[in-house]
Coordinates of C-alpha atoms in Angstrom, one line a residue:
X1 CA -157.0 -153.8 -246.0
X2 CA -155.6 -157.3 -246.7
X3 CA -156.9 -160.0 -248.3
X4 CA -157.6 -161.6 -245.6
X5 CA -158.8 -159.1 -242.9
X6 CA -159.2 -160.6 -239.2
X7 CA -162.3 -160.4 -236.9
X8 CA -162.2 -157.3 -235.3
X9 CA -164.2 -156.4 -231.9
X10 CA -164.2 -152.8 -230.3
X11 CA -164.3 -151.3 -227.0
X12 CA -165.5 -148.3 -226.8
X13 CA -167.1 -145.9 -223.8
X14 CA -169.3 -143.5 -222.7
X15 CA -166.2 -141.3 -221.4
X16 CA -162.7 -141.4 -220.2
X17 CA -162.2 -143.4 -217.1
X18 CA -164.6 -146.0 -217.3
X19 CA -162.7 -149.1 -218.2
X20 CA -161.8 -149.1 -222.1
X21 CA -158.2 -150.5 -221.8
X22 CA -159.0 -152.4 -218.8
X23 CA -161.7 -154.5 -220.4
X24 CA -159.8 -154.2 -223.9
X25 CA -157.1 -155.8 -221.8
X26 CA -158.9 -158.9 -220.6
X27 CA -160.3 -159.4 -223.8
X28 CA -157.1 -159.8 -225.0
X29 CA -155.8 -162.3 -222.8
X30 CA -159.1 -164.3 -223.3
X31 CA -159.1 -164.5 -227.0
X32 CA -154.9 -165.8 -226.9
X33 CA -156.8 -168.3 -223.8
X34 CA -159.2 -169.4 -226.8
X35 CA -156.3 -169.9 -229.1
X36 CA -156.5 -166.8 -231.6
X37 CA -153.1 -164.8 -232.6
X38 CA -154.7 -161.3 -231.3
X39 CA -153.1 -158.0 -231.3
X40 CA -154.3 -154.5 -229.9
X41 CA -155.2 -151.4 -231.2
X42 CA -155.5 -147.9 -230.7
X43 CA -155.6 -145.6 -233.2
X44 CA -155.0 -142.4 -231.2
X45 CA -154.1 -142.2 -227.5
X46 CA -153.8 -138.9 -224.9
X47 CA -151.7 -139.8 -222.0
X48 CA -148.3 -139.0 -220.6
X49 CA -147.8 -142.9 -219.4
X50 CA -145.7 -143.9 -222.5
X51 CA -143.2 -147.1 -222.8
X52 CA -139.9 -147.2 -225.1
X53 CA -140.2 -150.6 -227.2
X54 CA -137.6 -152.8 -228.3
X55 CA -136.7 -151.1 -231.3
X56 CA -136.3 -147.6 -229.8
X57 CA -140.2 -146.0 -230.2
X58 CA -142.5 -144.4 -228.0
X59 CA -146.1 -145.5 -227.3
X60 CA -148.9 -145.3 -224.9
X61 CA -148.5 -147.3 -222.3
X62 CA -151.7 -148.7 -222.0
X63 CA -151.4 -150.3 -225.2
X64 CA -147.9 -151.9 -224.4
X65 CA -149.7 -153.4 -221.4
X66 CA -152.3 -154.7 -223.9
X67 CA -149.2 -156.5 -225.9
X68 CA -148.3 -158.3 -223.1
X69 CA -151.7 -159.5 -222.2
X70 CA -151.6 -160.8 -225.9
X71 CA -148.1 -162.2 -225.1
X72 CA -146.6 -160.0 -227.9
X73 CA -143.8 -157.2 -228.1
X74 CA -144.9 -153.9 -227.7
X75 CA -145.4 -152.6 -231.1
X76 CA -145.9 -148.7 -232.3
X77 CA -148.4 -150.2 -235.0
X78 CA -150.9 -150.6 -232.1
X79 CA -150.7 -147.1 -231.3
X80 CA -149.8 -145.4 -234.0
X81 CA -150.3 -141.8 -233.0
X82 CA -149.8 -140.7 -229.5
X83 CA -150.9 -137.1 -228.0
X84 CA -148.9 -136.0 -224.7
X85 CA -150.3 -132.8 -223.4
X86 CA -147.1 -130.4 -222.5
X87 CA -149.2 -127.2 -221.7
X88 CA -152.8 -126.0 -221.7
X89 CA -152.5 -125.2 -225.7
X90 CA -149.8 -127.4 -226.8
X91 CA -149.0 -131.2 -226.9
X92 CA -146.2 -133.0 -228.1
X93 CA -147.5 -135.5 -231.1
X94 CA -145.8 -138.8 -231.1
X95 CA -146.4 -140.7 -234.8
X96 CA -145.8 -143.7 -235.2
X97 CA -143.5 -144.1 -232.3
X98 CA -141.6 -140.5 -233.5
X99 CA -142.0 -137.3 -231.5
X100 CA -142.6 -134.4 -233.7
X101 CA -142.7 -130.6 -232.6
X102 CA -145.4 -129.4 -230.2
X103 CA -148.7 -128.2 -231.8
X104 CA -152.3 -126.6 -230.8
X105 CA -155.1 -129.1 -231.1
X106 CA -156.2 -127.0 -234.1
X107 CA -153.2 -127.8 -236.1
X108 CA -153.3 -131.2 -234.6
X109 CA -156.9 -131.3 -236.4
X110 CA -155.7 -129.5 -239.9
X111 CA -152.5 -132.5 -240.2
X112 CA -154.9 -135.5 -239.6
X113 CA -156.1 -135.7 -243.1
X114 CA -152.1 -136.5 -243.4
X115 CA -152.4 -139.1 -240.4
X116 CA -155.4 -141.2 -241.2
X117 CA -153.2 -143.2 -244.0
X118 CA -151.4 -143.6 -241.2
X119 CA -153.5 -145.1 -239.0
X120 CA -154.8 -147.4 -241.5
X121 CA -151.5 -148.5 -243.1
X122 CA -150.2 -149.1 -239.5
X123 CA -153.9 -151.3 -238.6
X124 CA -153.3 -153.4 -242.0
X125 CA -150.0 -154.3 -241.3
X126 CA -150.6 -156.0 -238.1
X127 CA -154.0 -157.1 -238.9
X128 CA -151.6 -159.2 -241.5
X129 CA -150.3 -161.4 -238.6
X130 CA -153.3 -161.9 -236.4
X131 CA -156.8 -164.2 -236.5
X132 CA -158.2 -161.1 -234.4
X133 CA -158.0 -157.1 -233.1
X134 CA -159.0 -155.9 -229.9
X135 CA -159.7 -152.3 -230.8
X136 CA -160.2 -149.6 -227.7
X137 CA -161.7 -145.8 -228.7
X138 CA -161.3 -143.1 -226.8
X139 CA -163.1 -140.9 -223.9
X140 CA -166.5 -140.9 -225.7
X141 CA -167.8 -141.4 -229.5
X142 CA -170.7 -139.2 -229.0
X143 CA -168.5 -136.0 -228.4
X144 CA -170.1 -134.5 -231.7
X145 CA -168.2 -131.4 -231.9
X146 CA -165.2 -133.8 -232.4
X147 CA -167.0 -136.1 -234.9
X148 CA -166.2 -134.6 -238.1
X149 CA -162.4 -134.9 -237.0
X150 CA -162.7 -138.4 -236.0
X151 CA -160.1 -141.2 -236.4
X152 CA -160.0 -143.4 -233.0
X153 CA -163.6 -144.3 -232.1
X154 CA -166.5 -144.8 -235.2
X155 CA -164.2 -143.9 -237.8
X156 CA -160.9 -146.7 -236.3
X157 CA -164.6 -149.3 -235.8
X158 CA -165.7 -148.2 -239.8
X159 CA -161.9 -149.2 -240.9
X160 CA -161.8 -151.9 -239.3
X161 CA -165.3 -153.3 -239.6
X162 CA -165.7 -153.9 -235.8
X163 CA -168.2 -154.7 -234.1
X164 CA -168.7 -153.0 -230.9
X165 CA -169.1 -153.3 -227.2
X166 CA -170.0 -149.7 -225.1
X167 CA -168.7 -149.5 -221.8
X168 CA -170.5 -147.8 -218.9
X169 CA -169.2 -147.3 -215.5
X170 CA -171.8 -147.5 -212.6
X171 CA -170.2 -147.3 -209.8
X172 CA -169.6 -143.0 -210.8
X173 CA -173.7 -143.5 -211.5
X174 CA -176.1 -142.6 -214.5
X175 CA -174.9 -145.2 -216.4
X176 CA -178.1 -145.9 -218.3
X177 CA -178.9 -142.5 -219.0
X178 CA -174.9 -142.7 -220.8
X179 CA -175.7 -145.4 -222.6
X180 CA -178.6 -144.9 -223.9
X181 CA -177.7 -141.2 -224.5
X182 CA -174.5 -142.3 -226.4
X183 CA -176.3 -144.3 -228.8
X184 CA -179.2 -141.6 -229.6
X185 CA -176.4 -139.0 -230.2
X186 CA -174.9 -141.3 -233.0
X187 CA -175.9 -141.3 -236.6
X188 CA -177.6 -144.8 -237.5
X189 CA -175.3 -146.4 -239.4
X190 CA -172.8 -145.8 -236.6
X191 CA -175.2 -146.4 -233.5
X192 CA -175.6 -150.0 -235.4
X193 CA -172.2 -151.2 -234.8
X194 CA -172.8 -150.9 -231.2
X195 CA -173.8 -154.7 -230.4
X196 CA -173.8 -154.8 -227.0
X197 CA -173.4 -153.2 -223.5
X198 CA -170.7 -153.8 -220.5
X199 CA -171.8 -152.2 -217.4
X200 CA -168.2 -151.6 -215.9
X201 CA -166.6 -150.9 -211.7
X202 CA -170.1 -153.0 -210.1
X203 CA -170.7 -153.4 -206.4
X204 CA -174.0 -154.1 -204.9
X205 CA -177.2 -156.3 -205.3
X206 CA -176.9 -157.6 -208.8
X207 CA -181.0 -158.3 -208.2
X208 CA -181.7 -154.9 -207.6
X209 CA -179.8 -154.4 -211.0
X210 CA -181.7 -156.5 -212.9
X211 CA -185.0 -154.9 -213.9
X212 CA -182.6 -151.8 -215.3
X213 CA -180.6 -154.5 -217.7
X214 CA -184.0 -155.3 -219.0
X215 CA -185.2 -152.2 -219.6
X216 CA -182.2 -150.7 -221.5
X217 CA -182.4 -154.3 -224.2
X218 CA -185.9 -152.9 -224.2
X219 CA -185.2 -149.0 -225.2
X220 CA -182.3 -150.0 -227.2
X221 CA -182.7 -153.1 -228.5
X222 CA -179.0 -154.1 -227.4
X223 CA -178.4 -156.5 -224.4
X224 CA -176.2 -155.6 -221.4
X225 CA -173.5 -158.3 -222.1
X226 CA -171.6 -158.3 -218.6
X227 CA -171.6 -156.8 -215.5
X228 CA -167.9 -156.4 -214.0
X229 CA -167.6 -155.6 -210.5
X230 CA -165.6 -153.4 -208.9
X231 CA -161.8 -154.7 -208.6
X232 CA -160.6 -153.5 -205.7
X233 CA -157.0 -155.1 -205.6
X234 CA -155.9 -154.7 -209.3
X235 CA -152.7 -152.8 -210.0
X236 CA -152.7 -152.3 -213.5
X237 CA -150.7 -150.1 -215.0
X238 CA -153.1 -146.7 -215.3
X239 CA -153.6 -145.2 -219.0
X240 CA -154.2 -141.6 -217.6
X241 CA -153.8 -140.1 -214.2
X242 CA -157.6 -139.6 -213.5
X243 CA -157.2 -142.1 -210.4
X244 CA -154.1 -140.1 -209.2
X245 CA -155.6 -136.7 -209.5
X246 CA -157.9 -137.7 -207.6
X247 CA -155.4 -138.6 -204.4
X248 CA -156.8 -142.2 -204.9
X249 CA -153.4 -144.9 -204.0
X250 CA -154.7 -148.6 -203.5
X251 CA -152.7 -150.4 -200.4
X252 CA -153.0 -153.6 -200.1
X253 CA -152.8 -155.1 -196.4
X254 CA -151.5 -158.3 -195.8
X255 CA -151.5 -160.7 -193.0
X256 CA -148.7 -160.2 -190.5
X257 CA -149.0 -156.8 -192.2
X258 CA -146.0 -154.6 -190.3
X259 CA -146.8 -152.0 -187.5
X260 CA -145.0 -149.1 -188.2
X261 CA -145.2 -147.6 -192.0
X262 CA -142.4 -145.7 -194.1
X263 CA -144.0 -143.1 -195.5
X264 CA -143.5 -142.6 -199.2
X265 CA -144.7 -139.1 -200.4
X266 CA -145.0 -138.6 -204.0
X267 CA -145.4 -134.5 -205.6
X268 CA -148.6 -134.6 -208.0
X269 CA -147.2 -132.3 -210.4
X270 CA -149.7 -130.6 -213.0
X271 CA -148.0 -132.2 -215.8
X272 CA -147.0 -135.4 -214.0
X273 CA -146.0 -138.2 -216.7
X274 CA -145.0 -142.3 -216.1
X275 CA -146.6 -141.8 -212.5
X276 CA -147.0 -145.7 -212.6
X277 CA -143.6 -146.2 -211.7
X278 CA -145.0 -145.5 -208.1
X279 CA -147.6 -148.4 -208.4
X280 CA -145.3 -151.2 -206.9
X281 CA -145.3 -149.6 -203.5
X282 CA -148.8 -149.9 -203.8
X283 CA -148.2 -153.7 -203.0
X284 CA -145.8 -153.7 -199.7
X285 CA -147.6 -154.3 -196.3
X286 CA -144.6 -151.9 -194.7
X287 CA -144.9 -148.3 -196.9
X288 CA -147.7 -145.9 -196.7
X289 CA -148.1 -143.7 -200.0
X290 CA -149.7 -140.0 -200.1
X291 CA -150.2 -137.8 -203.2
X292 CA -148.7 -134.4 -201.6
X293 CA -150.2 -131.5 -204.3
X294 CA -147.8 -127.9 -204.1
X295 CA -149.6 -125.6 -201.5
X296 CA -150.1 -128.9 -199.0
X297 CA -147.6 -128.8 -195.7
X298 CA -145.2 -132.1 -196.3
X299 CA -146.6 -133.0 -192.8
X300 CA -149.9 -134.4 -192.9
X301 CA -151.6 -136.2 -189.4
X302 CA -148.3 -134.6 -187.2
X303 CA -146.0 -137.2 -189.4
X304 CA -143.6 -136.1 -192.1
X305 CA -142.8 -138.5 -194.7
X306 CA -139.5 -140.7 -194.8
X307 CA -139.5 -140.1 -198.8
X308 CA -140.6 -137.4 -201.1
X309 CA -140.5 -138.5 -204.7
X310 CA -140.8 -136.2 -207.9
X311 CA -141.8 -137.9 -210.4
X312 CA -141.8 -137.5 -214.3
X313 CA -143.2 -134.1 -215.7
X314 CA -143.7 -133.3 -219.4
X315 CA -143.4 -129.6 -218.8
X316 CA -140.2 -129.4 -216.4
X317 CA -140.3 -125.4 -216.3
X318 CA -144.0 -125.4 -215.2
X319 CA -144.2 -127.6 -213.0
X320 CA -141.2 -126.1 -211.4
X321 CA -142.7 -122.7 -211.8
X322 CA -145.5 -124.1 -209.6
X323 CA -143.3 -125.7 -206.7
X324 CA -141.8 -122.3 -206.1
X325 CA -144.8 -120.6 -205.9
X326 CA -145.8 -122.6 -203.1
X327 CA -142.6 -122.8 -201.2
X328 CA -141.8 -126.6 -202.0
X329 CA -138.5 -125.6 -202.6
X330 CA -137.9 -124.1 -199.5
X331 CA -139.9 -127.5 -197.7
X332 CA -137.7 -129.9 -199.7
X333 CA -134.3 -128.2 -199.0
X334 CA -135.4 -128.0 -195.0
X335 CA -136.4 -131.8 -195.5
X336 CA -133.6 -132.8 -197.0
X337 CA -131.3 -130.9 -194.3
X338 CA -133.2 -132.8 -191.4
X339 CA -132.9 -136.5 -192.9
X340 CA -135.1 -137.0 -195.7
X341 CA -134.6 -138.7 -198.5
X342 CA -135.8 -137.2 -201.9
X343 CA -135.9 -139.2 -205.3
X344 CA -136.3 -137.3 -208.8
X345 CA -137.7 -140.0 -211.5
X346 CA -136.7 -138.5 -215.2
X347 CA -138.4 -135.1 -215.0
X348 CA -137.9 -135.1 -211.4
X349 CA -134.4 -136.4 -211.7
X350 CA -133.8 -132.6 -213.8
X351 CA -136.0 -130.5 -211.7
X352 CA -133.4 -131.7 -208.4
X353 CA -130.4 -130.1 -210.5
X354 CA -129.1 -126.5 -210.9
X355 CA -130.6 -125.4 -214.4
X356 CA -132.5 -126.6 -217.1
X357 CA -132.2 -125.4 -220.8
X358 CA -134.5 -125.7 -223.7
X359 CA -132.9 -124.6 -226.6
X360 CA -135.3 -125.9 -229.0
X361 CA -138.4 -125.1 -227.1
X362 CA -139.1 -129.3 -227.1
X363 CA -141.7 -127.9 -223.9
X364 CA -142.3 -124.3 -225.0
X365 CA -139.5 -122.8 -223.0
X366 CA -138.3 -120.0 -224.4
X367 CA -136.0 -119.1 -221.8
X368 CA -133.6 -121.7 -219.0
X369 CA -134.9 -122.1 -215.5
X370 CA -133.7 -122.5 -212.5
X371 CA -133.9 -126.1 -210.6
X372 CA -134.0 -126.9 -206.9
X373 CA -130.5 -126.9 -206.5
X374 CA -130.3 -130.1 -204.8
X375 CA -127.8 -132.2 -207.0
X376 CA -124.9 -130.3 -208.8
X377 CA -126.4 -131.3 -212.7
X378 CA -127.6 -129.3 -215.5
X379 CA -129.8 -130.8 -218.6
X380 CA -130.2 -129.6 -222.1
X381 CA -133.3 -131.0 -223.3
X382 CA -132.5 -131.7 -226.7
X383 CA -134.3 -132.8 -230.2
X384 CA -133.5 -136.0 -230.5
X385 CA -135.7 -138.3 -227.5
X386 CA -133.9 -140.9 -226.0
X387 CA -136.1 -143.8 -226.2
X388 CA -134.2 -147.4 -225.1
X389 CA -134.7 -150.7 -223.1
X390 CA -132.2 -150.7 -220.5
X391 CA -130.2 -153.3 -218.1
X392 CA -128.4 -151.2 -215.3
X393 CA -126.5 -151.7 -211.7
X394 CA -127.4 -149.5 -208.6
X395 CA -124.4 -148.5 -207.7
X396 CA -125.1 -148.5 -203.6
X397 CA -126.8 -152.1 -203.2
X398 CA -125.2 -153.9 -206.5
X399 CA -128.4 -154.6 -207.9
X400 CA -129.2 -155.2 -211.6
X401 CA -131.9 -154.0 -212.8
X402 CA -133.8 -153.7 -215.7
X403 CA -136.3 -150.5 -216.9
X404 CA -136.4 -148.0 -219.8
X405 CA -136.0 -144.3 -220.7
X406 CA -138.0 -141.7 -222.5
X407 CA -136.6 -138.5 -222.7
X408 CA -135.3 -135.5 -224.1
X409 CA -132.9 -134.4 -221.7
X410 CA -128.9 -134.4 -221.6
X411 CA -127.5 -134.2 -218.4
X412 CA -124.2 -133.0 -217.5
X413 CA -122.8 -133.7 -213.9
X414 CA -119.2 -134.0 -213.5
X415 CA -119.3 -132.8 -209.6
X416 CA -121.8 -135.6 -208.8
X417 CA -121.6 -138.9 -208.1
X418 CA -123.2 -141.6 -210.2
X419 CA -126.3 -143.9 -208.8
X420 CA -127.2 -146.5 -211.9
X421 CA -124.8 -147.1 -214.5
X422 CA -126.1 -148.6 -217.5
X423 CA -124.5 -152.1 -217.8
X424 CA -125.8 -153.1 -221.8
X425 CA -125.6 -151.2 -224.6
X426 CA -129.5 -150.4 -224.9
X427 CA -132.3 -152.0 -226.9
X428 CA -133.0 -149.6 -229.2
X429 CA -132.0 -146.2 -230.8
X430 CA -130.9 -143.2 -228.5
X431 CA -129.0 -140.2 -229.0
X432 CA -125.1 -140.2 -229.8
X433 CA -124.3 -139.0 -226.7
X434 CA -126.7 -141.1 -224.6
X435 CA -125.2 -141.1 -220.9
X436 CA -123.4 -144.5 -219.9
X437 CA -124.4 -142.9 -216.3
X438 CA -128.5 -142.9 -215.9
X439 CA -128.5 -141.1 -212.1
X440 CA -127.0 -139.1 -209.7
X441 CA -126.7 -139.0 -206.3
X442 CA -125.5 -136.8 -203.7
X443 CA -122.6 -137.7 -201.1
X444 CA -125.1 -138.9 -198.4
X445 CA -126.9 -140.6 -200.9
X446 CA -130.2 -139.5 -199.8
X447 CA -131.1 -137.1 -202.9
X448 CA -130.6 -139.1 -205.9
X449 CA -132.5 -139.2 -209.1
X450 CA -132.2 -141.3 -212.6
X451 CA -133.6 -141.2 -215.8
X452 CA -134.5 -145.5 -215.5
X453 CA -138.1 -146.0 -215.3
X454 CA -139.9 -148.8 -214.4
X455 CA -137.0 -149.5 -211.5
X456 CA -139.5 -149.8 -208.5
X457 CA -141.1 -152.7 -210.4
X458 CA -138.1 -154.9 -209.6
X459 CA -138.4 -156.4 -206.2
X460 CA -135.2 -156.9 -204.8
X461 CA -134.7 -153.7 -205.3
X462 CA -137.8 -152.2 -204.0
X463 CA -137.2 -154.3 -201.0
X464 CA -133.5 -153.2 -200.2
X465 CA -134.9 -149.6 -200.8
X466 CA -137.4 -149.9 -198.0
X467 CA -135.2 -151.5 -195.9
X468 CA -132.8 -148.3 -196.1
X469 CA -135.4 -146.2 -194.9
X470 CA -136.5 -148.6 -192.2
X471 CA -132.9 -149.0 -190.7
X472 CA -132.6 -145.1 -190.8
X473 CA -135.9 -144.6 -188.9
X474 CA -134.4 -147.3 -186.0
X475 CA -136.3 -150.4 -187.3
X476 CA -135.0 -153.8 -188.1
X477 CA -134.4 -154.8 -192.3
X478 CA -137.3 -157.1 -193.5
X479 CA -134.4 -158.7 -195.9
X480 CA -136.8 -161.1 -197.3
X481 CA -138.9 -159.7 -200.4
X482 CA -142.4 -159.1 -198.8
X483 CA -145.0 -158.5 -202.1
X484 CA -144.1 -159.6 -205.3
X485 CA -145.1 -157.2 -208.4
X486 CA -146.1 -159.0 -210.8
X487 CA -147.9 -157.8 -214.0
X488 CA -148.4 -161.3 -215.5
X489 CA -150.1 -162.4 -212.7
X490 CA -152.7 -159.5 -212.5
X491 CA -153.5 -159.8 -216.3
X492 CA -154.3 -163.8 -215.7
X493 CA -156.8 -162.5 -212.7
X494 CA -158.2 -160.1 -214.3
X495 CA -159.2 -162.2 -217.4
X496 CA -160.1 -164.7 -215.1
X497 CA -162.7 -161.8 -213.3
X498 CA -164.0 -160.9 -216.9
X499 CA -164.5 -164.4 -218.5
X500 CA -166.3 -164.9 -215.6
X501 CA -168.8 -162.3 -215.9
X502 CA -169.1 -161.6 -219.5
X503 CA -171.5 -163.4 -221.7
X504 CA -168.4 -164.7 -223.9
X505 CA -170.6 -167.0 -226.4
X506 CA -172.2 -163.5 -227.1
X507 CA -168.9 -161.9 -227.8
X508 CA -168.4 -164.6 -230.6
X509 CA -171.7 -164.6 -231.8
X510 CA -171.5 -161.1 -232.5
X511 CA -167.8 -161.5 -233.9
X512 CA -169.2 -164.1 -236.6
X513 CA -167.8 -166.9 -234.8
X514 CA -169.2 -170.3 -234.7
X515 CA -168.4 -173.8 -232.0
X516 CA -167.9 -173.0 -228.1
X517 CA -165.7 -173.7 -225.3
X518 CA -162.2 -172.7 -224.9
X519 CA -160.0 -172.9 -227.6
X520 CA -162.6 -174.8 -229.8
X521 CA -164.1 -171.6 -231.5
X522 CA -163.4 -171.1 -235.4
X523 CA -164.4 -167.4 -237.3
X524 CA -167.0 -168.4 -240.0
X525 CA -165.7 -168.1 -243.5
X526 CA -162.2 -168.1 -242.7

């Protein structure tokens, strides 16, 4: 470690899916509020959500959410080692921001005596810049067949010297028994880090709460340190697709709110990746969005959708293997043929062409597939990723835009016509060959797909692209943007929600700091 080694705090849980990089994120925000350089940190991440930085890596997305909440570039040194799942055995391992061949999670656990100088050479380094690190584990520390292979929870909070907060959500019930449980399953030296409790995802009678906070500090000897409700209008970018497994897609009503909905339906593949592209839609008063899984009928309530989208799949052949077996290909080609339009985002984009190849089994493929047939393309998936920051035009409306890819696919389609055109050379590395042309559309223009992620967050685009389907079902352009996406904004609330509820002169106690109120604290001995 450096000489001089920053204050460190930890997040950690008593599973997946109760508030880790949410809370992490806040944190975050609060601490730059206070006036500390702070950076985040995550040692090892599973997810298929991944961003392409600046210089041409690949991380969790999570943690490049995390950056912006400390108003920093993303940075692979905050998530040095990423794990994307590509089929029940095998994920592909992403270190330090470089994809490396797919491997079993047994020789995932034989090469981490190799990774853990990686982990710490990467947490050094940016400690080197900061006053502070917001640290988040992962699913739970107590998993103790996983604990003699441990880098990202106790291990990452024994590197660091963190001290650390345990997160429990309430709102899915027993979170004492998880609390108290994860600290009894923890040898003593490690249970002692644990300073504190956040009860996480709150709704009720804090007063009928009370008597429970009292007697956990009482059993444990650890106070419950906040109580965060339950935020029912945050639109975060997700970390995992728990939430969208689960067929749960917020939409948010507004006043003046129109009548009659579009209906966006978006395919919940098995491996579905960067499924937060869809989030924006989330936002509009005039778009209804259902998660259709293969074997459901595309009409659901007597009403078809106006959309389907595929989104992005980390094991193309699979999930395609899957869509056939229940017909979808059949159901999308009728759809198509009557009106609808169908959108293909990076996987999906591949899975709407005539043949996908896998050469170098980058998903386990040993042999090409067959796509939908809907767009006259064929991709190569290829070694080399293609991992860029991106400023493009959409060819029908004129729009710039601005997004990024991640992918390992080549696409060749000289009978098609192009849809985004990539209009600056790229932040970042990318293949030789990386396309000039980043979609395809057909002649009607109502099955296109492109390799551009994040394009939905841009809202004149968004809004133009509602407004096409409105004027095809009969009803009259909006024009005007109606809900504005804004990340920034939902970061600022949710610290606001947090600081609110958290006991934050506890926080800096148990970080060593000394003074109060914003911006006035100072780390003892530093």
């Amino acid at each position: 470690m450096s000489k001089r080694q920053p204050r460190a705090l930890m997040v950690q849980g008593t599973g997946s899916n109760v508030g880790k990089s949410i809370l992490t994120t806040a944190l975050c925000r609060i601490f730059l509020e206070d006036g500390f350089r702070v950076a985040p940190f995550k040692a090892q991440n599973m997810a298929l959500n991944a961003y392409a930085t600046r210089d041409g890596l690949e991380m969790s997305r999570a943690q490049a959410l995390q950056a912006a909440a400390c108003r920093l570039d993303p940075d692979v040194r905050m998530n040095p080692i990423l794990i994307k799942p590509t089929t029940e055995r095998q994920s592909q391992l992403v270190v330090m921001g470089k994809a490396m061949p797919l491997m079993t999670w047994s020789e995932y656990n034989e090469l981490k005596p190799t990774l853990r100088p990686v982990v710490q050479e990467a947490y050094r380094s940016l400690a080197e810049g900061v006053d502070l690190i917001v640290l988040e584990g992962a699913g739970s520390p107590a998993e103790i067949n996983l604990m003699a292979h441990d880098i990202v929870n106790m291990a990452a909070a024994e590197m660091a010297d963190a001290s650390v907060l345990l997160v429990g959500d309430i709102d899915a019930g027993g979170v004492f028994a998880s609390l108290v449980g994860t600290v009894a399953l923890l040898p003593p030296h490690q249970a002692a880090r644990i300073k504190g409790f956040v009860l996480n995802k709150f709704r009720g009678d804090r007063a009928i709460l009370a008597p429970g906070l009292d007697q956990i500090r009482a059993i444990t000897g650890r106070p419950v340190v906040g109580v965060v409700p339950y935020l029912e209008r945050l639109l975060l970018p997700e970390e995992d697709s728990v939430d969208f497994k689960s067929g749960r897609m917020p939409r948010f009503k507004k006043k003046g709110a129109a009548e009659v909905l579009c209906r966006i339906a978006v395919i919940d593949l098995p491996k579905v990746s960067n499924f937060t592209d869809l989030d924006p839609f989330c936002v509009e008063p005039d778009v209804e969005m259902m998660i259709l899984r293969p074997g459901e009928a595309l009409e659901k309530e007597g009403r078809p959708p106006d959309v389907v989208i595929l989104p992005g799949s980390k094991n193309v052949a699979e999930d395609l293997h899957l869509l056939r077996q229940h017909h979808f290909d059949r159901a999308l080609r009728e759809f198509v043929s009557g009106g609808g339009e169908v959108v293909g985002l990076c996987g999906g984009l591949q899975m709407l062409g005539e043949r996908i190849e896998d050469p170098h089994q980058i998903e386990g493929n040993r042999t090409p597939v067959l796509g939908l047939g809907l767009l006259p393309i064929r991709t190569v998936l290829e070694r080399e990723k293609v991992l860029r920051l991106v400023a493009a035009r959409h060819l029908i409306s004129g729009l710039e835009l601005r997004g990024y890819e991640i992918h390992h696919g080549r696409t060749e389609a000289a009978a098609c016509h192009p849809s985004f055109v990539q209009i600056s050379g790229g932040i970042g590395r990318s293949t030789p060959r990386g396309p000039m042309q980043l979609g395809w559309m057909n002649e009607t223009g109502h099955v296109w797909g492109t390799y551009l992620h994040g394009l939905f967050d841009d809202d004149p685009f968004r809004r133009w692209f509602i407004d096409r389907v409105r004027e095809r079902k009969g009803l009259p352009p909006l024009k005007e943007i109606q809900a504005t996406y804004d990340i920034e904004a939902m970061i600022q609330r949710l610290a606001e929600v947090v600081r609110k509820e958290l006991d934050m002169p506890a926080v800096y106690d148990l970080l060593g700091m000394v003074g109060g109120g914003n911006g006035n604290h100072r780390m003892a001995g530093l």
